[in-house]
Amino acid sequence: MAAISEEQNHLLLSTCLLAGKIMMESGSESYRVEDTMQRIAQNSHRFDTASYVTNTAVFMSLNKHSDMQMVLVKKTSTDLAKIDDTNQLSRSYAEGKLNLEELYQALQAVDKQEKTFPFSVQLLAAGAASAAFMLMIDSTNYWDIGFAFAIAIIGFAISEYCKVEFEITFLSDFFATTVIGFLALSLNRLGLVNNLDSLITGCIMPLLPGLAITGALRDLFARQLISGMVQAVNAILIAIVLGVGIALTLQWLG
């Protein structure tokens, strides 16, 4: 019986850590990750567990006398579908529709699945977001709206490509904004764009860390001070890099 109990404890710990890892890598708030992990443990009749989440690692122990185990958060992205799938699986486990082993296997499948939307759809969404913003601030100039759609797609594609090649978020955003600034300024000098500032602002909209800022504020409100501050600093640095990329481009070519 002891061997079986130890095996079940190991499976429960692995399941909770995997759920936390998936949610953190997909852009979830820290307090939501800890809540999901605790609920899985409580539905397994473990009420003395402890969990702690940061932006780089997930920690958990099953009771006061057991060692705390850790899993690293190696990458971060925005994938709300994975967060929703993980939450839905935890609810199914709570309702008794899944046993612990089935939950672990289902979470492994979620962890391995690719993003819900193909890259082409993401590009169109980036262009549509910029075009919609331009429509709000300058609804009379349809040429500017069309150029914003095209330049935003180019900038977003460069950002995603650089993230894969260099694996440095700040560098990818810098390159993307440099290209956006160059294209916008070139079109303005050719007389094809009337409002340069609005065009640049609209084109960088898909690159702004809006979800990171929202997550940071929600973590701070939930007293997750370390995770909230780390996310806030990361979002501020990304915003600074975007501004520096545009400023340097305008300075060099202006």
Short mmCIF file of C-alpha atoms in Angstrom, two decimals:
data_model
loop_
_atom_site.label_atom_id
_atom_site.label_comp_id
_atom_site.label_asym_id
_atom_site.label_seq_id
_atom_site.Cartn_x
_atom_site.Cartn_y
_atom_site.Cartn_z
CA MET A 1 0.00 0.00 0.00
CA ALA A 2 2.86 2.37 0.80
CA ALA A 3 4.30 1.91 -2.69
CA ILE A 4 0.94 2.64 -4.27
CA SER A 5 0.46 5.71 -2.09
CA GLU A 6 3.92 6.99 -2.99
CA GLU A 7 3.20 6.44 -6.68
CA GLN A 8 -0.08 8.35 -6.43
CA ASN A 9 1.66 11.21 -4.63
CA HIS A 10 4.27 11.41 -7.37
CA LEU A 11 1.57 11.39 -10.07
CA LEU A 12 -0.40 14.11 -8.29
CA LEU A 13 2.68 16.28 -7.87
CA SER A 14 3.65 15.83 -11.53
CA THR A 15 0.11 16.68 -12.63
CA CYS A 16 -0.08 19.86 -10.57
CA LEU A 17 3.35 21.03 -11.70
CA LEU A 18 2.54 20.32 -15.35
CA ALA A 19 -0.73 22.28 -15.11
CA GLY A 20 1.11 25.20 -13.53
CA LYS A 21 3.86 25.10 -16.13
CA ILE A 22 1.38 25.13 -19.03
CA MET A 23 -0.52 28.08 -17.64
CA MET A 24 2.58 30.14 -16.82
CA GLU A 25 4.11 29.53 -20.26
CA SER A 26 0.80 30.54 -21.83
CA GLY A 27 0.63 33.93 -20.11
CA SER A 28 -1.65 33.26 -17.13
CA GLU A 29 -1.58 35.27 -13.91
CA SER A 30 0.36 33.74 -11.01
CA TYR A 31 -2.58 33.70 -8.61
CA ARG A 32 -4.71 31.84 -11.15
CA VAL A 33 -1.97 29.24 -11.63
CA GLU A 34 -1.65 28.64 -7.89
CA ASP A 35 -5.43 28.38 -7.54
CA THR A 36 -5.66 25.75 -10.30
CA MET A 37 -2.84 23.69 -8.77
CA GLN A 38 -4.44 23.85 -5.32
CA ARG A 39 -7.84 22.83 -6.66
CA ILE A 40 -6.38 19.77 -8.38
CA ALA A 41 -4.69 18.77 -5.13
CA GLN A 42 -7.81 19.38 -3.04
CA ASN A 43 -9.93 17.30 -5.39
CA SER A 44 -7.38 14.53 -4.80
CA HIS A 45 -8.07 14.87 -1.04
CA ARG A 46 -4.80 16.64 -0.30
CA PHE A 47 -5.62 19.67 1.82
CA ASP A 48 -2.18 20.48 3.24
CA THR A 49 -0.41 21.35 0.00
CA ALA A 50 1.72 24.43 -0.65
CA SER A 51 2.39 26.01 -4.05
CA TYR A 52 4.41 29.00 -5.16
CA VAL A 53 4.71 30.41 -8.67
CA THR A 54 7.15 32.85 -10.25
CA ASN A 55 7.71 33.86 -13.85
CA THR A 56 10.59 31.40 -14.20
CA ALA A 57 9.60 28.42 -12.02
CA VAL A 58 6.67 26.59 -10.41
CA PHE A 59 7.06 25.06 -6.91
CA MET A 60 4.83 22.67 -5.00
CA SER A 61 4.85 20.29 -2.03
CA LEU A 62 2.08 17.93 -0.96
CA ASN A 63 2.39 18.48 2.79
CA LYS A 64 4.57 20.06 5.44
CA HIS A 65 6.81 17.01 5.71
CA SER A 66 7.49 16.42 2.00
CA ASP A 67 10.14 18.07 -0.11
CA MET A 68 9.11 20.85 -2.44
CA GLN A 69 9.60 20.09 -6.11
CA MET A 70 10.11 22.54 -8.94
CA VAL A 71 9.63 22.75 -12.69
CA LEU A 72 11.20 25.48 -14.81
CA VAL A 73 9.17 27.85 -16.98
CA LYS A 74 11.44 27.96 -20.04
CA LYS A 75 9.38 30.09 -22.40
CA THR A 76 6.51 32.52 -22.23
CA SER A 77 3.92 33.34 -24.85
CA THR A 78 0.27 34.29 -25.14
CA ASP A 79 -1.98 31.28 -25.67
CA LEU A 80 -5.34 31.74 -24.00
CA ALA A 81 -6.60 28.49 -25.54
CA LYS A 82 -4.11 26.45 -23.50
CA ILE A 83 -5.10 28.29 -20.33
CA ASP A 84 -8.77 27.58 -21.02
CA ASP A 85 -8.06 23.91 -21.84
CA THR A 86 -6.12 23.47 -18.60
CA ASN A 87 -8.87 25.08 -16.54
CA GLN A 88 -11.50 22.97 -18.27
CA LEU A 89 -9.55 19.77 -17.57
CA SER A 90 -9.21 20.69 -13.90
CA ARG A 91 -12.98 21.25 -13.73
CA SER A 92 -13.62 17.89 -15.39
CA TYR A 93 -11.35 16.26 -12.80
CA ALA A 94 -13.24 18.01 -10.00
CA GLU A 95 -16.54 16.71 -11.41
CA GLY A 96 -15.20 13.16 -11.55
CA LYS A 97 -15.22 12.92 -15.34
CA LEU A 98 -11.48 12.19 -15.35
CA ASN A 99 -9.24 10.28 -12.99
CA LEU A 100 -5.78 11.54 -12.06
CA GLU A 101 -3.92 9.52 -14.67
CA GLU A 102 -6.30 10.64 -17.44
CA LEU A 103 -5.89 14.24 -16.31
CA TYR A 104 -2.11 13.96 -16.51
CA GLN A 105 -2.23 12.45 -20.00
CA ALA A 106 -4.66 15.13 -21.17
CA LEU A 107 -2.39 17.87 -19.82
CA GLN A 108 0.56 16.35 -21.63
CA ALA A 109 -1.42 16.56 -24.87
CA VAL A 110 -2.27 20.22 -24.18
CA ASP A 111 1.39 20.98 -23.46
CA LYS A 112 2.50 19.51 -26.80
CA GLN A 113 -0.19 21.04 -29.00
CA GLU A 114 0.66 23.91 -31.31
CA LYS A 115 -1.00 27.31 -31.18
CA THR A 116 -4.69 27.27 -32.04
CA PHE A 117 -4.41 29.80 -34.85
CA PRO A 118 -1.99 29.38 -37.79
CA PHE A 119 0.62 32.05 -38.41
CA SER A 120 -1.26 33.43 -41.41
CA VAL A 121 -4.31 34.14 -39.24
CA GLN A 122 -2.10 35.83 -36.64
CA LEU A 123 -0.67 38.09 -39.34
CA LEU A 124 -4.13 39.08 -40.56
CA ALA A 125 -5.22 39.73 -36.97
CA ALA A 126 -2.21 41.99 -36.42
CA GLY A 127 -3.04 43.95 -39.56
CA ALA A 128 -6.71 44.17 -38.64
CA ALA A 129 -5.88 45.46 -35.13
CA SER A 130 -3.73 48.25 -36.57
CA ALA A 131 -6.28 49.11 -39.25
CA ALA A 132 -9.07 49.26 -36.65
CA PHE A 133 -7.01 51.62 -34.50
CA MET A 134 -6.32 53.85 -37.49
CA LEU A 135 -10.02 53.80 -38.33
CA MET A 136 -10.81 55.16 -34.87
CA ILE A 137 -8.31 58.02 -34.90
CA ASP A 138 -8.38 58.93 -38.61
CA SER A 139 -11.50 57.49 -40.20
CA THR A 140 -11.42 59.79 -43.26
CA ASN A 141 -8.09 58.64 -44.71
CA TYR A 142 -8.48 55.14 -46.08
CA TRP A 143 -5.02 55.13 -47.64
CA ASP A 144 -3.46 55.47 -44.18
CA ILE A 145 -5.66 52.64 -42.91
CA GLY A 146 -4.57 50.36 -45.75
CA PHE A 147 -0.89 51.16 -45.22
CA ALA A 148 -1.27 50.54 -41.48
CA PHE A 149 -2.71 47.10 -42.25
CA ALA A 150 0.22 46.20 -44.50
CA ILE A 151 3.02 47.63 -42.34
CA ALA A 152 1.64 46.02 -39.17
CA ILE A 153 1.71 42.62 -40.87
CA ILE A 154 5.33 43.14 -41.91
CA GLY A 155 6.35 44.35 -38.45
CA PHE A 156 4.59 41.49 -36.66
CA ALA A 157 6.15 38.93 -39.02
CA ILE A 158 9.64 40.33 -38.38
CA SER A 159 9.07 40.29 -34.62
CA GLU A 160 7.95 36.64 -34.63
CA TYR A 161 10.78 35.60 -36.95
CA CYS A 162 13.41 37.27 -34.75
CA LYS A 163 11.97 35.63 -31.63
CA VAL A 164 12.54 32.24 -33.23
CA GLU A 165 16.00 33.06 -34.60
CA PHE A 166 17.47 35.03 -31.69
CA GLU A 167 15.19 34.03 -28.77
CA ILE A 168 15.56 37.56 -27.38
CA THR A 169 12.23 39.35 -26.98
CA PHE A 170 13.65 42.86 -26.74
CA LEU A 171 15.83 42.46 -29.83
CA SER A 172 12.93 41.19 -31.93
CA ASP A 173 10.75 44.13 -30.91
CA PHE A 174 13.57 46.57 -31.68
CA PHE A 175 14.05 45.19 -35.19
CA ALA A 176 10.30 45.20 -35.84
CA THR A 177 9.82 48.82 -34.77
CA THR A 178 12.86 49.88 -36.78
CA VAL A 179 11.32 48.44 -39.94
CA ILE A 180 7.92 49.93 -39.07
CA GLY A 181 9.45 53.36 -38.59
CA PHE A 182 11.44 53.11 -41.84
CA LEU A 183 8.40 52.08 -43.91
CA ALA A 184 6.11 54.67 -42.36
CA LEU A 185 8.64 57.47 -42.82
CA SER A 186 9.34 56.43 -46.42
CA LEU A 187 5.63 56.49 -47.29
CA ASN A 188 5.27 59.87 -45.63
CA ARG A 189 8.13 61.33 -47.66
CA LEU A 190 6.58 59.96 -50.85
CA GLY A 191 3.40 61.83 -50.00
CA LEU A 192 1.34 58.64 -49.64
CA VAL A 193 0.68 59.07 -45.91
CA ASN A 194 -0.78 62.17 -44.29
CA ASN A 195 -0.49 61.45 -40.57
CA LEU A 196 2.88 59.87 -39.79
CA ASP A 197 2.44 59.79 -36.01
CA SER A 198 -0.93 58.06 -36.18
CA LEU A 199 0.40 55.53 -38.69
CA ILE A 200 3.36 54.58 -36.49
CA THR A 201 1.17 54.37 -33.40
CA GLY A 202 -1.32 52.12 -35.16
CA CYS A 203 1.37 49.82 -36.58
CA ILE A 204 3.01 49.09 -33.23
CA MET A 205 -0.30 48.21 -31.55
CA PRO A 206 0.10 44.41 -32.08
CA LEU A 207 3.53 44.57 -30.42
CA LEU A 208 2.43 46.37 -27.25
CA PRO A 209 2.49 44.18 -24.09
CA GLY A 210 -1.14 44.76 -23.18
CA LEU A 211 -1.76 41.29 -21.73
CA ALA A 212 1.45 41.46 -19.69
CA ILE A 213 0.43 44.79 -18.17
CA THR A 214 -3.06 43.46 -17.35
CA GLY A 215 -1.60 40.31 -15.80
CA ALA A 216 0.89 42.32 -13.76
CA LEU A 217 -1.86 44.52 -12.32
CA ARG A 218 -4.07 41.55 -11.47
CA ASP A 219 -1.16 39.80 -9.72
CA LEU A 220 -0.37 42.95 -7.74
CA PHE A 221 -4.02 43.26 -6.69
CA ALA A 222 -3.92 39.59 -5.62
CA ARG A 223 -0.82 40.31 -3.46
CA GLN A 224 1.46 38.35 -5.78
CA LEU A 225 4.03 41.10 -5.48
CA ILE A 226 7.10 39.36 -6.92
CA SER A 227 5.38 37.99 -10.02
CA GLY A 228 3.45 41.22 -10.50
CA MET A 229 6.55 43.38 -10.30
CA VAL A 230 8.52 41.11 -12.66
CA GLN A 231 5.73 41.18 -15.25
CA ALA A 232 5.34 44.94 -14.88
CA VAL A 233 9.08 45.55 -15.37
CA ASN A 234 9.12 43.22 -18.38
CA ALA A 235 6.16 45.06 -19.94
CA ILE A 236 7.74 48.45 -19.28
CA LEU A 237 11.02 47.32 -20.87
CA ILE A 238 9.19 46.12 -23.98
CA ALA A 239 7.37 49.45 -24.24
CA ILE A 240 10.69 51.30 -23.87
CA VAL A 241 12.29 49.18 -26.58
CA LEU A 242 9.40 49.92 -28.94
CA GLY A 243 9.78 53.63 -28.30
CA VAL A 244 13.56 53.53 -28.71
CA GLY A 245 13.29 51.65 -32.00
CA ILE A 246 10.92 54.24 -33.45
CA ALA A 247 12.88 57.20 -32.02
CA LEU A 248 16.21 56.02 -33.39
CA THR A 249 14.73 55.36 -36.82
CA LEU A 250 13.21 58.84 -36.99
CA GLN A 251 16.48 60.32 -35.72
CA TRP A 252 18.60 58.51 -38.31
CA LEU A 253 16.28 59.12 -41.26
CA GLY A 254 14.51 62.29 -40.17
#
